[in-house]
Amino acid sequence: MIFCFLGGVVYSIERKISAQMSEAAIENLSENLELLKGTIQAILNKEAEFQSMLADELALLDEPEEFIRSDHRNKTMVKMSLIREGERTGISGSGEVFREDGLDFSAGNLVEGLSVSEAYVNDMGTWAYTMKCPVMKNGRKIATLYVEYIYDTFDDALPDQFYNSHALLYIMDSRSERFVLKPKGMGDREAGSLDLQDFYRANRILEPEIQDKVAQGIQAGNDLMFYHDILGEDSLIYMWSVNNASMYLIGFVPVAAIQKEGDAVNQNIFIVILVTLASFVICCILYYFNQRLQNRLYRERDKEREIHNIQLTEALQAAQIASKSKTMFLSNMSHDIRTPMNAILGFTILLDKDADYPDKVREYTKKITSSGRHLLSLINDVLDVSKIESGKVVLSMGEFTLNGMLSSVDAIIRPMAKAKRQNFDVVVTGIRHECLIGDETRLNQVLINLLSNAVKYTPEGGMIWLRLIGLKQRSEQYEHIRIEVEDNGYGMTPEYLEVIFDAFTRAENSTTNKVQGTGLGMAITKI
């Protein structure tokens, strides 16, 4: 009776553990599918953002067709095309005539606001899709940019294995229900399915009620998961929506593959039950070792799941970092170089005008050299792509003089203020040390961005102040300095102050709209 009682207890525990591990396996599968979905979505968003940036560049060109012919593609693009507004045909990167007639955008699929076509087989014989983006100039649409992408690019971002290659996975276009990609390492079948109906036939999913339920779920954009016998093996079938259900991740994994730890536990517990009938002592000993084995299996399962999650998370983060780095690179390059370059050109004109005055020549060359050094430091940062892509900005600490730094800033800002007949006043009070240690280039960059904005948004005859005020020191080795930039310009609304540090944002009103600028100065200053 004791042995039977123990056997019953062990059996009930085994059933409970099996149920818990089954739930954990389904949850683990759902998490993996969500990470796959996030990786694909991040790639689509990156492609859409980069295409929008290309459209903005084309809007600045007088002959955007020449840019298309020059074939400025990245590794994810197959073909770029452009159609002028009001025309039915355009030009593609290879030079042939391009028409939209062969593309189907009627499904209304969007990525970052850009229309995405139904999947199709392109000239290379591979599944592809096209995004189209309006080219806007001065608030008016002047053309449409079409870029073709292939589904094979998703394969490089996805993990090489999914449940040790036991899980089968396809990417399906929702509108046509065609399978457009079978990622590598996903399943061991030699011949893949072509569409959803072929998938049903190949796996004997012939029940009308199941097919109707799947059809309704896909139409509603829901995620689906259900059990079914696949070629004599109990399997879990999943259909996971991506990008607002414009495409689906479809496949199955044998239940044995996701519950292999549970099967191992069941087998060992069954052995324990048999051993208890022979000897109570042996039963206790085997139960003790069995519990240790369970704990080891749990750790192995958690470790495997953690490795899968890390791989998928790293792929998602890599796609996001690449997109962000590209945006930051273009932003910093266009905005930072402009200000010192204007100073260099201005002093060069003055140098030519006052060439017969040695004192002025030396003064101008000194200021040109200062601006040139600042410009060179910015170019060096732009060329160091690795820093931008990694998202790290390293401060270069060095010794500099406060007077020298202010002279460099003054050499750039004062001519700009003088051109608008503005009064630029620099005040330094309460600072005990002339020599300081810090990153002079970054400090120059911050001050020049703030002061150049003050010059731009202050009307002619206005006042601009730069104040460096020494505050109470916390240590003899450190200066505690408050830096103030003030002007009597147009001012800012409380609503704009909440987004002042966001990239490409400007205070929009009838006055500021007349001042040119990209809205990047404060974003760069914050970074």
Short mmCIF file of C-alpha atoms in Angstrom, two decimals:
data_model
loop_
_atom_site.label_atom_id
_atom_site.label_comp_id
_atom_site.label_asym_id
_atom_site.label_seq_id
_atom_site.Cartn_x
_atom_site.Cartn_y
_atom_site.Cartn_z
CA MET A 1 0.00 0.00 0.00
CA ILE A 2 2.87 2.35 0.80
CA PHE A 3 4.48 1.64 -2.55
CA CYS A 4 1.18 2.12 -4.41
CA PHE A 5 0.55 5.37 -2.56
CA LEU A 6 4.01 6.64 -3.45
CA GLY A 7 3.49 5.53 -7.04
CA GLY A 8 0.21 7.44 -7.23
CA VAL A 9 1.80 10.57 -5.78
CA VAL A 10 4.70 10.39 -8.23
CA TYR A 11 2.32 9.79 -11.14
CA SER A 12 0.19 12.86 -10.25
CA ILE A 13 3.33 14.98 -9.94
CA GLU A 14 4.45 13.75 -13.35
CA ARG A 15 1.14 14.77 -14.92
CA LYS A 16 1.34 18.23 -13.36
CA ILE A 17 4.94 18.77 -14.49
CA SER A 18 4.03 17.65 -18.02
CA ALA A 19 1.17 20.13 -18.16
CA GLN A 20 3.37 22.95 -16.87
CA MET A 21 6.17 22.14 -19.31
CA SER A 22 3.67 21.97 -22.17
CA GLU A 23 2.44 25.47 -21.32
CA ALA A 24 6.03 26.70 -21.00
CA ALA A 25 6.90 25.18 -24.40
CA ILE A 26 4.00 26.98 -26.10
CA GLU A 27 4.97 30.24 -24.39
CA ASN A 28 8.58 29.77 -25.52
CA LEU A 29 7.44 29.18 -29.10
CA SER A 30 5.29 32.32 -28.98
CA GLU A 31 8.24 34.39 -27.72
CA ASN A 32 10.47 33.09 -30.53
CA LEU A 33 7.81 33.89 -33.13
CA GLU A 34 7.43 37.41 -31.69
CA LEU A 35 11.19 37.97 -31.96
CA LEU A 36 11.19 36.71 -35.57
CA LYS A 37 8.28 39.04 -36.26
CA GLY A 38 10.13 41.97 -34.65
CA THR A 39 13.26 41.27 -36.71
CA ILE A 40 11.34 41.27 -40.01
CA GLN A 41 9.37 44.37 -38.99
CA ALA A 42 12.60 46.22 -38.11
CA ILE A 43 14.03 45.41 -41.57
CA LEU A 44 10.85 46.69 -43.27
CA ASN A 45 10.92 49.89 -41.19
CA LYS A 46 14.60 50.44 -42.00
CA GLU A 47 13.92 50.03 -45.72
CA ALA A 48 10.99 52.46 -45.57
CA GLU A 49 12.94 55.09 -43.61
CA PHE A 50 15.90 54.90 -45.98
CA GLN A 51 13.60 55.16 -49.02
CA SER A 52 11.98 58.27 -47.52
CA MET A 53 15.43 59.80 -47.08
CA LEU A 54 16.22 59.01 -50.74
CA ALA A 55 13.00 60.73 -51.77
CA ASP A 56 14.03 63.83 -49.79
CA GLU A 57 17.41 63.82 -51.55
CA LEU A 58 15.76 63.50 -54.97
CA ALA A 59 13.54 66.49 -54.19
CA LEU A 60 16.67 68.65 -53.94
CA LEU A 61 18.01 67.62 -57.38
CA ASP A 62 17.20 69.37 -60.63
CA GLU A 63 17.53 66.11 -62.57
CA PRO A 64 16.53 63.24 -60.25
CA GLU A 65 16.53 60.84 -63.23
CA GLU A 66 20.32 61.09 -63.36
CA PHE A 67 20.52 59.99 -59.74
CA ILE A 68 18.29 56.98 -60.54
CA ARG A 69 20.48 56.03 -63.53
CA SER A 70 23.63 56.23 -61.38
CA ASP A 71 22.24 53.21 -59.46
CA HIS A 72 22.72 54.30 -55.81
CA ARG A 73 21.45 51.01 -54.38
CA ASN A 74 22.31 49.39 -51.08
CA LYS A 75 22.50 45.64 -50.50
CA THR A 76 18.75 45.30 -49.83
CA MET A 77 17.62 47.11 -52.99
CA VAL A 78 17.19 45.40 -56.38
CA LYS A 79 15.89 48.19 -58.57
CA MET A 80 15.00 51.89 -58.20
CA SER A 81 12.52 53.65 -60.50
CA LEU A 82 10.99 57.13 -60.75
CA ILE A 83 7.79 58.40 -62.39
CA ARG A 84 7.18 62.14 -62.67
CA GLU A 85 3.85 63.41 -61.39
CA GLY A 86 1.20 63.40 -64.10
CA GLU A 87 3.08 60.87 -66.26
CA ARG A 88 2.33 57.16 -66.74
CA THR A 89 5.88 56.03 -67.45
CA GLY A 90 9.23 56.76 -65.88
CA ILE A 91 12.84 55.59 -65.72
CA SER A 92 14.49 52.76 -63.77
CA GLY A 93 18.06 52.37 -62.59
CA SER A 94 18.93 50.08 -65.50
CA GLY A 95 17.73 52.68 -68.02
CA GLU A 96 14.58 50.97 -69.31
CA VAL A 97 11.09 52.47 -69.28
CA PHE A 98 9.20 51.81 -66.03
CA ARG A 99 5.43 51.52 -65.49
CA GLU A 100 3.41 50.93 -62.35
CA ASP A 101 0.83 48.83 -64.20
CA GLY A 102 2.51 45.53 -63.26
CA LEU A 103 2.42 46.26 -59.51
CA ASP A 104 -0.61 45.69 -57.26
CA PHE A 105 -0.95 48.16 -54.34
CA SER A 106 -4.70 47.58 -53.91
CA ALA A 107 -4.34 45.67 -50.61
CA GLY A 108 -3.47 48.92 -48.82
CA ASN A 109 -0.41 47.47 -47.02
CA LEU A 110 1.79 50.16 -45.42
CA VAL A 111 5.24 50.35 -43.81
CA GLU A 112 6.04 53.64 -42.05
CA GLY A 113 3.34 55.25 -44.19
CA LEU A 114 4.71 53.91 -47.52
CA SER A 115 2.55 51.69 -49.73
CA VAL A 116 3.76 48.11 -50.24
CA SER A 117 2.81 46.04 -53.27
CA GLU A 118 1.59 42.46 -53.39
CA ALA A 119 4.42 39.92 -53.71
CA TYR A 120 5.53 38.97 -57.25
CA VAL A 121 8.32 37.14 -59.04
CA ASN A 122 10.81 39.68 -60.43
CA ASP A 123 13.11 39.54 -63.46
CA MET A 124 15.68 37.50 -61.50
CA GLY A 125 13.11 34.80 -60.76
CA THR A 126 12.87 35.49 -57.03
CA TRP A 127 9.99 36.73 -54.90
CA ALA A 128 10.02 40.49 -54.42
CA TYR A 129 7.89 43.44 -53.34
CA THR A 130 7.98 47.16 -54.12
CA MET A 131 7.51 50.21 -51.89
CA LYS A 132 6.52 53.53 -53.37
CA CYS A 133 7.22 56.90 -51.81
CA PRO A 134 6.10 60.37 -52.93
CA VAL A 135 8.83 62.89 -53.77
CA MET A 136 7.69 66.21 -52.28
CA LYS A 137 9.15 69.61 -53.10
CA ASN A 138 7.85 72.79 -51.47
CA GLY A 139 4.77 70.92 -50.28
CA ARG A 140 3.94 69.64 -53.77
CA LYS A 141 4.31 66.10 -55.08
CA ILE A 142 6.66 66.14 -58.07
CA ALA A 143 7.28 62.42 -58.57
CA THR A 144 6.98 58.93 -57.08
CA LEU A 145 10.01 56.82 -56.11
CA TYR A 146 9.66 53.04 -56.48
CA VAL A 147 12.18 50.66 -54.90
CA GLU A 148 12.10 46.88 -55.38
CA TYR A 149 13.25 44.61 -52.52
CA ILE A 150 13.57 40.82 -52.40
CA TYR A 151 12.34 38.58 -49.60
CA ASP A 152 15.68 36.75 -49.56
CA THR A 153 17.20 39.66 -47.59
CA PHE A 154 15.17 38.56 -44.55
CA ASP A 155 17.07 35.27 -44.54
CA ASP A 156 20.37 36.89 -43.46
CA ALA A 157 18.76 38.48 -40.38
CA LEU A 158 16.96 35.34 -39.18
CA PRO A 159 18.69 32.68 -37.02
CA ASP A 160 20.29 29.71 -38.77
CA GLN A 161 18.30 27.19 -36.72
CA PHE A 162 14.85 27.01 -35.17
CA TYR A 163 14.42 24.23 -32.61
CA ASN A 164 17.52 22.47 -34.03
CA SER A 165 16.04 22.57 -37.56
CA HIS A 166 12.99 20.51 -36.48
CA ALA A 167 10.63 23.45 -36.97
CA LEU A 168 9.37 24.29 -40.46
CA LEU A 169 8.81 27.96 -41.36
CA TYR A 170 7.57 29.86 -44.41
CA ILE A 171 6.89 33.54 -45.04
CA MET A 172 3.54 33.99 -46.80
CA ASP A 173 2.12 37.00 -48.65
CA SER A 174 -1.35 37.45 -47.09
CA ARG A 175 -3.06 38.80 -50.20
CA SER A 176 -2.04 36.03 -52.62
CA GLU A 177 -1.43 33.37 -49.93
CA ARG A 178 1.79 32.48 -51.80
CA PHE A 179 4.86 31.30 -49.89
CA VAL A 180 7.58 33.80 -50.80
CA LEU A 181 10.46 32.53 -48.63
CA LYS A 182 11.59 29.41 -46.77
CA PRO A 183 14.49 30.60 -44.55
CA LYS A 184 17.57 28.41 -44.35
CA GLY A 185 17.77 25.96 -41.46
CA MET A 186 13.97 25.94 -41.07
CA GLY A 187 12.85 22.31 -41.50
CA ASP A 188 14.46 19.41 -43.35
CA ARG A 189 12.06 18.91 -46.27
CA GLU A 190 13.59 18.74 -49.73
CA ALA A 191 10.54 20.13 -51.54
CA GLY A 192 8.75 23.11 -50.01
CA SER A 193 5.13 24.18 -50.39
CA LEU A 194 4.18 26.84 -52.93
CA ASP A 195 1.12 28.35 -51.25
CA LEU A 196 -1.29 27.85 -48.35
CA GLN A 197 -3.45 25.28 -50.17
CA ASP A 198 -0.35 23.30 -51.12
CA PHE A 199 0.70 23.45 -47.43
CA TYR A 200 -2.70 22.01 -46.46
CA ARG A 201 -2.42 19.16 -48.97
CA ALA A 202 1.21 18.30 -48.14
CA ASN A 203 0.43 18.05 -44.41
CA ARG A 204 -3.03 16.45 -44.67
CA ILE A 205 -4.84 19.43 -43.12
CA LEU A 206 -8.03 18.73 -45.04
CA GLU A 207 -10.75 19.51 -42.46
CA PRO A 208 -13.02 22.29 -43.85
CA GLU A 209 -13.71 23.71 -40.38
CA ILE A 210 -9.97 24.19 -39.74
CA GLN A 211 -9.39 25.81 -43.12
CA ASP A 212 -12.38 28.12 -42.58
CA LYS A 213 -11.09 29.11 -39.13
CA VAL A 214 -7.63 29.85 -40.57
CA ALA A 215 -9.13 31.88 -43.43
CA GLN A 216 -11.17 33.98 -40.99
CA GLY A 217 -8.16 34.48 -38.73
CA ILE A 218 -5.91 35.62 -41.61
CA GLN A 219 -8.62 37.97 -42.87
CA ALA A 220 -8.89 39.47 -39.37
CA GLY A 221 -5.09 39.63 -38.97
CA ASN A 222 -5.04 37.33 -35.91
CA ASP A 223 -2.23 35.06 -34.70
CA LEU A 224 -3.22 31.38 -34.86
CA MET A 225 -1.84 28.24 -33.19
CA PHE A 226 -3.40 24.75 -33.15
CA TYR A 227 -2.44 21.06 -32.88
CA HIS A 228 -2.69 18.65 -35.81
CA ASP A 229 -1.26 15.33 -36.92
CA ILE A 230 1.46 15.98 -39.54
CA LEU A 231 2.47 12.78 -41.37
CA GLY A 232 1.84 10.63 -38.31
CA GLU A 233 3.49 13.00 -35.82
CA ASP A 234 1.61 15.23 -33.37
CA SER A 235 2.64 18.81 -34.25
CA LEU A 236 1.88 22.41 -33.28
CA ILE A 237 0.97 24.57 -36.29
CA TYR A 238 1.48 28.36 -36.06
CA MET A 239 0.41 31.26 -38.27
CA TRP A 240 1.87 34.56 -37.00
CA SER A 241 0.98 37.93 -38.55
CA VAL A 242 3.68 40.47 -39.51
CA ASN A 243 3.30 44.17 -40.45
CA ASN A 244 -0.43 44.45 -39.75
CA ALA A 245 -1.05 41.02 -41.32
CA SER A 246 0.41 41.96 -44.72
CA MET A 247 2.49 38.78 -44.42
CA TYR A 248 2.43 35.70 -42.19
CA LEU A 249 4.99 33.37 -40.60
CA ILE A 250 3.55 29.90 -41.24
CA GLY A 251 4.89 26.51 -40.22
CA PHE A 252 4.85 23.78 -37.62
CA VAL A 253 7.07 22.13 -35.05
CA PRO A 254 6.68 18.56 -33.75
CA VAL A 255 5.40 18.50 -30.20
CA ALA A 256 8.22 16.13 -29.34
CA ALA A 257 10.77 18.81 -30.36
CA ILE A 258 9.36 21.46 -28.03
CA GLN A 259 8.58 19.04 -25.21
CA LYS A 260 11.71 16.87 -25.35
CA GLU A 261 12.60 17.87 -21.80
CA GLY A 262 9.14 16.85 -20.63
CA ASP A 263 9.41 13.46 -22.37
CA ALA A 264 12.73 12.85 -20.70
CA VAL A 265 11.19 13.69 -17.33
CA ASN A 266 8.26 11.36 -17.97
CA GLN A 267 10.55 8.48 -18.86
CA ASN A 268 12.67 8.89 -15.77
CA ILE A 269 9.65 9.19 -13.46
CA PHE A 270 8.22 5.97 -14.95
CA ILE A 271 11.47 4.20 -14.11
CA VAL A 272 11.21 5.55 -10.57
CA ILE A 273 7.68 4.12 -10.23
CA LEU A 274 8.85 0.65 -11.29
CA VAL A 275 11.79 0.76 -8.93
CA THR A 276 9.56 1.67 -5.95
CA LEU A 277 7.73 -1.66 -6.33
CA ALA A 278 11.01 -3.52 -5.72
CA SER A 279 12.47 -1.57 -2.87
CA PHE A 280 11.45 1.47 -0.86
CA VAL A 281 15.05 2.39 -0.21
CA ILE A 282 16.04 2.10 -3.86
CA CYS A 283 12.96 4.14 -4.76
CA CYS A 284 14.02 6.96 -2.45
CA ILE A 285 17.57 6.95 -3.82
CA LEU A 286 16.43 6.98 -7.45
CA TYR A 287 13.89 9.71 -6.70
CA TYR A 288 16.68 11.85 -5.26
CA PHE A 289 18.84 11.44 -8.36
CA ASN A 290 15.83 11.94 -10.59
CA GLN A 291 15.10 15.31 -8.99
CA ARG A 292 18.69 16.35 -9.65
CA LEU A 293 18.27 15.29 -13.27
CA GLN A 294 15.08 17.35 -13.55
CA ASN A 295 16.83 20.44 -12.29
CA ARG A 296 19.62 19.94 -14.82
CA LEU A 297 17.10 19.51 -17.63
CA TYR A 298 15.32 22.71 -16.57
CA ARG A 299 18.61 24.62 -16.63
CA GLU A 300 19.49 23.24 -20.07
CA ARG A 301 16.09 24.18 -21.41
CA ASP A 302 16.33 27.71 -19.99
CA LYS A 303 19.85 28.08 -21.36
CA GLU A 304 18.75 26.98 -24.83
CA ARG A 305 15.80 29.38 -24.77
CA GLU A 306 18.06 32.20 -23.58
CA ILE A 307 20.48 31.54 -26.47
CA HIS A 308 17.58 31.66 -28.97
CA ASN A 309 16.26 34.89 -27.46
CA ILE A 310 19.70 36.51 -27.44
CA GLN A 311 20.28 35.66 -31.10
CA LEU A 312 16.93 37.09 -32.16
CA THR A 313 17.32 40.18 -29.94
CA GLU A 314 20.79 40.89 -31.32
CA ALA A 315 19.47 40.64 -34.88
CA LEU A 316 16.67 43.09 -34.05
CA GLN A 317 19.03 45.52 -32.31
CA ALA A 318 21.51 45.36 -35.22
CA ALA A 319 18.78 46.37 -37.70
CA GLN A 320 17.64 49.25 -35.47
CA ILE A 321 21.19 50.50 -34.82
CA ALA A 322 22.01 50.44 -38.55
CA SER A 323 18.95 52.54 -39.34
CA LYS A 324 19.62 55.02 -36.52
CA SER A 325 23.34 55.34 -37.42
CA LYS A 326 22.51 56.17 -41.04
CA THR A 327 20.12 58.94 -39.97
CA MET A 328 22.57 60.41 -37.45
CA PHE A 329 25.39 60.35 -39.99
CA LEU A 330 23.50 62.42 -42.56
CA SER A 331 22.16 64.80 -39.90
CA ASN A 332 25.53 65.66 -38.32
CA MET A 333 27.37 65.92 -41.64
CA SER A 334 24.99 68.40 -43.26
CA HIS A 335 24.49 70.71 -40.26
CA ASP A 336 27.87 70.91 -38.47
CA ILE A 337 30.10 71.55 -41.49
CA ARG A 338 28.07 74.51 -42.75
CA THR A 339 28.79 77.01 -39.97
CA PRO A 340 32.67 76.92 -39.88
CA MET A 341 32.74 76.77 -43.68
CA ASN A 342 30.80 80.06 -43.85
CA ALA A 343 33.35 81.64 -41.49
CA ILE A 344 36.27 80.44 -43.63
CA LEU A 345 34.70 81.81 -46.81
CA GLY A 346 33.89 85.14 -45.14
CA PHE A 347 37.42 85.71 -43.82
CA THR A 348 38.88 84.64 -47.17
CA ILE A 349 36.95 87.47 -48.84
CA LEU A 350 38.18 89.92 -46.19
CA LEU A 351 41.74 88.62 -46.61
CA ASP A 352 41.61 89.34 -50.32
CA LYS A 353 40.18 92.79 -49.66
CA ASP A 354 42.73 93.78 -46.98
CA ALA A 355 45.79 92.03 -48.41
CA ASP A 356 47.88 95.22 -48.06
CA TYR A 357 47.36 95.42 -44.29
CA PRO A 358 49.63 92.90 -42.51
CA ASP A 359 47.92 93.24 -39.15
CA LYS A 360 44.54 92.45 -40.59
CA VAL A 361 45.97 89.64 -42.69
CA ARG A 362 47.45 88.00 -39.59
CA GLU A 363 44.16 88.45 -37.74
CA TYR A 364 42.14 86.95 -40.59
CA THR A 365 44.51 84.02 -41.11
CA LYS A 366 44.42 83.26 -37.40
CA LYS A 367 40.62 83.15 -37.47
CA ILE A 368 40.61 81.09 -40.68
CA THR A 369 43.00 78.63 -39.04
CA SER A 370 40.77 78.40 -35.97
CA SER A 371 37.66 77.75 -38.05
CA GLY A 372 39.55 75.31 -40.25
CA ARG A 373 40.67 73.31 -37.25
CA HIS A 374 37.13 73.14 -35.99
CA LEU A 375 35.95 72.04 -39.43
CA LEU A 376 38.68 69.40 -39.61
CA SER A 377 37.68 67.97 -36.25
CA LEU A 378 34.06 67.67 -37.44
CA ILE A 379 35.12 65.96 -40.67
CA ASN A 380 37.24 63.50 -38.71
CA ASP A 381 34.18 62.58 -36.62
CA VAL A 382 32.04 62.17 -39.77
CA LEU A 383 34.63 59.88 -41.35
CA ASP A 384 34.84 57.74 -38.22
CA VAL A 385 31.78 55.69 -39.18
CA SER A 386 32.47 53.05 -36.59
CA LYS A 387 31.78 55.52 -33.78
CA ILE A 388 28.44 56.52 -35.26
CA GLU A 389 27.31 52.96 -35.98
CA SER A 390 28.18 51.83 -32.45
CA GLY A 391 26.20 54.72 -30.97
CA LYS A 392 29.19 55.87 -28.87
CA VAL A 393 30.76 59.32 -28.88
CA VAL A 394 34.13 59.43 -27.13
CA LEU A 395 35.17 62.70 -25.49
CA SER A 396 38.74 63.79 -26.29
CA MET A 397 40.00 65.33 -23.08
CA GLY A 398 42.83 67.85 -23.46
CA GLU A 399 44.14 71.13 -22.14
CA PHE A 400 42.85 74.38 -23.65
CA THR A 401 42.56 78.03 -22.71
CA LEU A 402 39.24 79.69 -22.08
CA ASN A 403 40.31 82.75 -24.05
CA GLY A 404 41.36 80.62 -27.03
CA MET A 405 38.08 78.75 -27.06
CA LEU A 406 36.04 81.97 -26.87
CA SER A 407 38.17 83.51 -29.65
CA SER A 408 37.39 80.52 -31.87
CA VAL A 409 33.67 80.86 -31.21
CA ASP A 410 33.81 84.65 -31.64
CA ALA A 411 35.61 84.29 -34.98
CA ILE A 412 32.70 82.27 -36.34
CA ILE A 413 29.69 83.98 -34.74
CA ARG A 414 30.66 87.69 -34.79
CA PRO A 415 30.79 87.98 -38.64
CA MET A 416 27.37 86.32 -38.80
CA ALA A 417 25.96 88.78 -36.26
CA LYS A 418 27.65 91.73 -37.93
CA ALA A 419 26.08 90.81 -41.26
CA LYS A 420 22.64 91.24 -39.63
CA ARG A 421 23.75 94.40 -37.74
CA GLN A 422 23.33 92.58 -34.44
CA ASN A 423 25.22 93.37 -31.23
CA PHE A 424 27.11 90.27 -30.00
CA ASP A 425 28.32 90.67 -26.39
CA VAL A 426 30.61 88.16 -24.60
CA VAL A 427 30.86 88.42 -20.79
CA VAL A 428 33.15 86.31 -18.57
CA THR A 429 32.89 86.80 -14.80
CA GLY A 430 34.01 84.97 -11.67
CA ILE A 431 36.21 82.32 -13.41
CA ARG A 432 39.52 81.81 -11.61
CA HIS A 433 41.39 79.54 -14.01
CA GLU A 434 42.36 80.40 -17.58
CA CYS A 435 43.68 76.92 -18.46
CA LEU A 436 41.04 74.14 -18.44
CA ILE A 437 40.94 70.43 -19.28
CA GLY A 438 38.06 69.09 -21.35
CA ASP A 439 36.85 68.41 -24.90
CA GLU A 440 37.27 71.80 -26.60
CA THR A 441 35.83 70.58 -29.91
CA ARG A 442 32.55 69.36 -28.37
CA LEU A 443 32.24 72.52 -26.26
CA ASN A 444 32.84 74.64 -29.40
CA GLN A 445 30.21 72.61 -31.22
CA VAL A 446 27.59 73.18 -28.52
CA LEU A 447 28.28 76.94 -28.27
CA ILE A 448 28.33 77.45 -32.05
CA ASN A 449 25.02 75.57 -32.48
CA LEU A 450 23.34 77.66 -29.76
CA LEU A 451 24.77 80.97 -30.95
CA SER A 452 24.17 80.35 -34.66
CA ASN A 453 20.50 79.63 -33.82
CA ALA A 454 20.41 82.90 -31.84
CA VAL A 455 21.76 84.79 -34.86
CA LYS A 456 19.31 83.15 -37.25
CA TYR A 457 16.21 83.73 -35.15
CA THR A 458 17.04 87.26 -33.97
CA PRO A 459 15.97 90.10 -36.30
CA GLU A 460 18.37 92.72 -37.60
CA GLY A 461 19.62 95.14 -34.97
CA GLY A 462 18.92 92.64 -32.17
CA MET A 463 21.07 91.72 -29.16
CA ILE A 464 22.86 88.42 -28.47
CA TRP A 465 24.68 87.64 -25.21
CA LEU A 466 27.12 84.87 -24.34
CA ARG A 467 27.89 84.73 -20.62
CA LEU A 468 30.33 82.46 -18.77
CA ILE A 469 29.71 82.84 -15.04
CA GLY A 470 31.92 81.23 -12.42
CA LEU A 471 29.83 79.65 -9.64
CA LYS A 472 30.80 78.37 -6.21
CA GLN A 473 33.53 75.73 -6.54
CA ARG A 474 33.14 72.26 -5.06
CA SER A 475 36.91 71.68 -5.26
CA GLU A 476 40.04 73.72 -6.00
CA GLN A 477 40.75 71.43 -8.94
CA TYR A 478 37.45 72.09 -10.72
CA GLU A 479 35.75 75.13 -12.16
CA HIS A 480 31.96 75.32 -11.77
CA ILE A 481 30.82 77.35 -14.77
CA ARG A 482 27.33 78.37 -15.88
CA ILE A 483 27.06 79.13 -19.62
CA GLU A 484 24.17 81.30 -20.80
CA VAL A 485 23.09 82.19 -24.33
CA GLU A 486 20.43 84.89 -24.54
CA ASP A 487 18.88 86.88 -27.37
CA ASN A 488 15.90 89.15 -27.91
CA GLY A 489 14.67 87.22 -30.94
CA TYR A 490 11.32 85.64 -31.72
CA GLY A 491 11.20 83.43 -28.64
CA MET A 492 9.64 79.96 -28.24
CA THR A 493 6.21 78.71 -27.24
CA PRO A 494 5.77 76.33 -24.26
CA GLU A 495 4.59 73.64 -26.70
CA TYR A 496 7.80 73.87 -28.75
CA LEU A 497 9.99 73.67 -25.65
CA GLU A 498 8.74 70.09 -25.14
CA VAL A 499 10.19 68.97 -28.51
CA ILE A 500 13.10 71.40 -28.84
CA PHE A 501 15.70 68.61 -28.74
CA ASP A 502 13.94 66.38 -31.31
CA ALA A 503 15.65 66.07 -34.70
CA PHE A 504 14.11 67.93 -37.68
CA THR A 505 11.78 70.00 -35.48
CA ARG A 506 11.45 73.80 -35.76
CA ALA A 507 9.19 76.42 -34.29
CA GLU A 508 6.67 76.89 -37.09
CA ASN A 509 5.15 80.37 -37.53
CA SER A 510 5.02 83.06 -40.17
CA THR A 511 8.34 84.53 -39.06
CA THR A 512 10.51 81.46 -38.49
CA ASN A 513 9.34 79.84 -41.71
CA LYS A 514 11.40 82.48 -43.57
CA VAL A 515 14.60 81.24 -41.87
CA GLN A 516 16.22 78.27 -43.57
CA GLY A 517 17.40 75.34 -41.47
CA THR A 518 16.97 71.61 -41.01
CA GLY A 519 16.00 71.70 -37.33
CA LEU A 520 19.01 69.64 -36.31
CA GLY A 521 21.04 72.11 -34.23
CA MET A 522 19.49 71.42 -30.85
CA ALA A 523 19.33 67.65 -31.45
CA ILE A 524 23.08 67.62 -32.22
CA THR A 525 23.75 69.79 -29.17
CA LYS A 526 21.91 67.34 -26.91
CA ILE A 527 23.81 64.35 -28.32
#
